[in-house]
C-alpha cells in the first residue's frame, strides 16, 4: 500500500493563492486571529489548513472533497480575473464575483470530517497528531484543531505562547462562556479606569465636541539660538490640505530661553510650515537663526534626557444633530475637525506632579516596567540613539500614567475575583483577554504611534516590523466613547466571539448548543513554551505530521520586538499564567533567527548569525524527526528573497536527516502586480514537503554535481511553466523555482564536484572559512549551487518568453540585466543582494558594468534609472548599442520624450541599429517589462515608476510609427484592452 500523500502529488496553488490574498484583502474584515494581538508573521488560515490536510490525505484522495473541506467552493482565480477585467475597463463590478464566502470562514462540517476520516484510514491513520514547534501567532494549530486533529503547539517566546492559548485553547475549551465573562470584567474595568483618568484630559471648549487625538512633536533646543524647536518632517493633518503653520516667537532674540513656537491650523497646503527635520537633521524655524541642526546635536540632547514634546494640534469630533422628515431627532452624525492647542490644554505640570506622587507606590506594587532595553538590539535607531533606554520610556508621562493605571485596575479586579473565590478557568481566560486589550492600547498609544494623514487616524507602533523613532506622535485618550479603551476592549470582544464561532461551530451565537461536542470529540491541544529543539514532553515516534512556519532568517527579531509587550504582560497576564513570565525579558539566546546583534562584538557578525540560525534550525528539525512516526511528513512554509536564508534552511534540513520530496509556491500576499508598486516585494510562500531521508531515498551514495546540475535545471524548467500558468511572476517566479531545485538537490545528496571550484570563489569564501575553523574544500557543493542553477534556468525561460522565441540571437548581458531586473522585481527599487545574484546568473559584473550605468546604489537597495536620468548622469553610452542595445533603446526613448518621435526614428536609422535583429529583440523585451504609461493604462504612476512609464510610452509610440512589422504589440497591453466580442 502506497503511503504517498496528496501534497506530494498535487496542490491547487492558483486557488490557494487567491484565497490567501482574499482572506486578508479587507482590513475591516480580517479573520480574528490577525487582530487579537500583534504578532509579526502569520500565515493565512487557508494556506495553513491546506498544508495540514494535504499532508495527511492519501495522494489519490478525492480532490473535490479536499477543496470542500478547505472551504473553496468555486473557482476563486477565475472570479479574481473577472474583477480585474472590470477594473481595467473602468467598470464597477456588480454582484459577488466569488459566489461563496471566504474559505477560512468555512468550518469543516460533519461530512467533511467523515470524508477525511475515511480517506486517511486507507493509509493507516486514525487519530491524527499535528505538531507545530514554532507556532508563533497560531495559524497552524488553530486550523489543526478546526480539522479535529490533536494538536501540539510550541514556541520559545512567551508572548507567542500566550497568543496561542487565547487563539486556540480557550475558545476550544470554554466556547460561548468566554464572551459574557470577558464583557462583564471589561465593563467593570472601564468604570474604575474612567474615575481615575478623567482629570488628565481637559474637556473640549465646545460642549458638542470630544477630543479624539492629541498630536505631539518632539522638541530640542537650537544649539545656536536656544529656541525650542518642534520636530516634524511635515505638518500635514489631512489629505484635503489641512495642516499646521508654525508661528515662531522670537522673544528677546537669540539666546533667550523663552523662544518658542505656537501653531495655527490652515486649510491650504501652501500655508503649511516647512518640515523641521529631514533624514535625522533639524532646521531651526526662527527667522533670525534658520540654521541647520546637525543630527548628532539632536541625538546628544535626546540621550541627555533633554528632548521634550510639544502639543501642536488636537483632533476632535463634533456632534451634528439630524432630524427626520417628520421633524423628530435622528441619529447624530460626527464631523472630524482640528484645532490649535490652548493654554488650558497644557497640563504637563499637573501630569508630572501626579506621576511623581504615585510612581513610588506603583513601583512598590510592581505595576511599572522597570526593565532596560536589552543589550541584544537591532533597532537602536528606534530607541537608544534617541535616549530611550527603558521600555517605559517608549511612552510620554500621560500615556505612562494611563497604562500604569490600567495595570493597577487589572490587579485590583483580579484580587476581587480571588477573594470571592470566583476565579474559575473561564475567568482566568477572561483576564488574559483583558490583558490583550491593554496591550492593544499600548500599540496604539505610545511615542512611536503616529498620525495617518490619508486615513486621518492613528498608526500603530507596529505598522512595520521594527521600532521606528517618530519625530511627531499621536496620543489616543482612553476615555472617548467608541475610541481609546472602549475601542480596544470592543475589538478583543469581537475577536473572542469570532474565534469561538470558528473553533466551536457547535455553539450558537446566543451561547446555546446546537450540537454540543462531547469531551471525546474535542481535539486534544497542548501549548508549550520552550525551545523547539528540546520537546522533551513529546515521546519518540508519536507525531503524524509536522507543519511549521519557521522563523524567516533575519527578517524579524521576534523576541526583541515582543519585549515591548512582555514587560507589561508580565504584570497583567503573568498573574494568571506565571509559568510563561519567569524571565526579565524574552529569550534571545535560544531564538532561531539570524540575529547579527548577538555577535556585534565579534568579527564576521553576519556570517556568525547565519550559521547560528542554520545550527538552531537543524536541531529543531532533528527534534521533529525524533517525534515523527517513521512514515511521518513535515511540511514547511517559508518565504525569503535572500539566498542565504534558503541555503541555511536547506542545510539544516539535510543535517537533520530530511529530504525535500515536493514543493509548491502559494501566492499568500499579492493582489497581482500591475506595476503600481514602487519597491519590489516577494509575495509567495514556498511549501517544502519533507520526509526522512532513510524513508524517501534508499540509495545514498555520493553523486557528482556536474551530473545533477542538468537534472536540477530540467526540473526547474518543467515546473516553471506550471508556476507561470498559476499566476506567479516577477521575483516570485524565481522564488518558486527554488523548490524544485532543492527537491533534486536533497534527493541526490550527498554531492561533490568532479572538478574543483574556480579559485576566485575560494578567495571570496576565505573569511568565512577562517571564522568557522573550516578547511576549504574546492569540491564541496551547497544548496546555493542549486539555487544559482534555478536562477539561470528561469532567466533563460523568461528571455525566451519576452522575445517570443522568434530568433536564436540572445540579448547582450547589459540589456539582459535591464530586462530581467524589471521582469523579476517589477519595481525601480530592489535589494542589492538579489540584483547581485541575478547579475551572476546573467554573467555581468554588477558593480563595474551595471551600477553607474543603468542604476545607482542607495543604502542596501538599487534604483533603476530611466532614459532621462541616464542622460542627465552622462551614462547613456553610444547610440549604436555597441556596449549594450539598451543604450540604443534609451537614446531612442530620450529623443522621443524630449524631441519628437521622428527625430528618434532618424537617430536610429543614422546609427544603423534598425538593421540589426538584436535591436528588435531588445525593444520587444523592454516593452514587455517596463510599466505601462497612463496613456495606455489610465493609471497615474508616481516617482521613478512614472519616469519608466514615460519611456514605455515613447518606445511604444515609436514602434507603432516605424517598427510594427519587426516588433509585435506588447502582450502586456492586452491587460488594458477590452476583450473583443466573440
Short mmCIF file of N, CA and C in Angstrom, two decimals, residues 15 25 107 207 274 320 439 462 473 476 509 630 754 759 813 853 919:
data_model
loop_
_atom_site.label_atom_id
_atom_site.label_comp_id
_atom_site.label_asym_id
_atom_site.label_seq_id
_atom_site.Cartn_x
_atom_site.Cartn_y
_atom_site.Cartn_z
N UNK A 15 -5.73 28.54 -6.80
CA UNK A 15 -6.89 28.78 -5.93
C UNK A 15 -6.45 29.15 -4.51
N UNK A 25 -7.59 40.67 2.23
CA UNK A 25 -7.76 41.81 1.32
C UNK A 25 -8.42 42.99 2.00
N UNK A 107 -16.22 26.29 8.40
CA UNK A 107 -15.82 25.32 9.42
C UNK A 107 -16.13 23.93 8.90
N UNK A 207 -18.98 72.21 23.88
CA UNK A 207 -19.59 71.05 24.55
C UNK A 207 -20.12 70.01 23.56
N UNK A 274 7.21 74.56 6.77
CA UNK A 274 8.18 73.62 6.26
C UNK A 274 8.53 72.61 7.35
N UNK A 320 -23.22 66.38 15.30
CA UNK A 320 -24.17 67.11 14.45
C UNK A 320 -25.54 66.46 14.60
N UNK A 439 -2.74 45.55 25.95
CA UNK A 439 -1.62 45.52 25.01
C UNK A 439 -1.96 46.22 23.71
N UNK A 462 3.50 49.20 15.64
CA UNK A 462 3.98 48.13 14.78
C UNK A 462 3.25 48.12 13.44
N UNK A 473 4.22 62.33 17.23
CA UNK A 473 3.47 61.13 17.60
C UNK A 473 2.05 61.50 18.00
N UNK A 476 -3.71 58.82 22.01
CA UNK A 476 -5.13 58.46 21.93
C UNK A 476 -5.71 58.48 23.34
N UNK A 509 -24.80 31.55 18.51
CA UNK A 509 -24.43 32.93 18.84
C UNK A 509 -24.92 33.33 20.22
N UNK A 630 7.74 6.88 11.72
CA UNK A 630 8.62 6.57 10.59
C UNK A 630 8.08 7.03 9.24
N UNK A 754 33.07 17.06 -9.46
CA UNK A 754 34.08 16.28 -10.14
C UNK A 754 35.31 17.11 -10.45
N UNK A 759 39.23 29.20 -8.37
CA UNK A 759 39.91 29.79 -7.24
C UNK A 759 39.28 31.10 -6.76
N UNK A 813 24.51 41.01 -22.42
CA UNK A 813 24.38 40.93 -20.95
C UNK A 813 23.79 42.18 -20.31
N UNK A 853 25.75 52.80 -14.56
CA UNK A 853 25.41 52.75 -15.98
C UNK A 853 23.90 52.68 -16.17
N UNK A 919 18.49 44.56 -32.03
CA UNK A 919 17.77 45.77 -31.59
C UNK A 919 16.29 45.47 -31.44
#
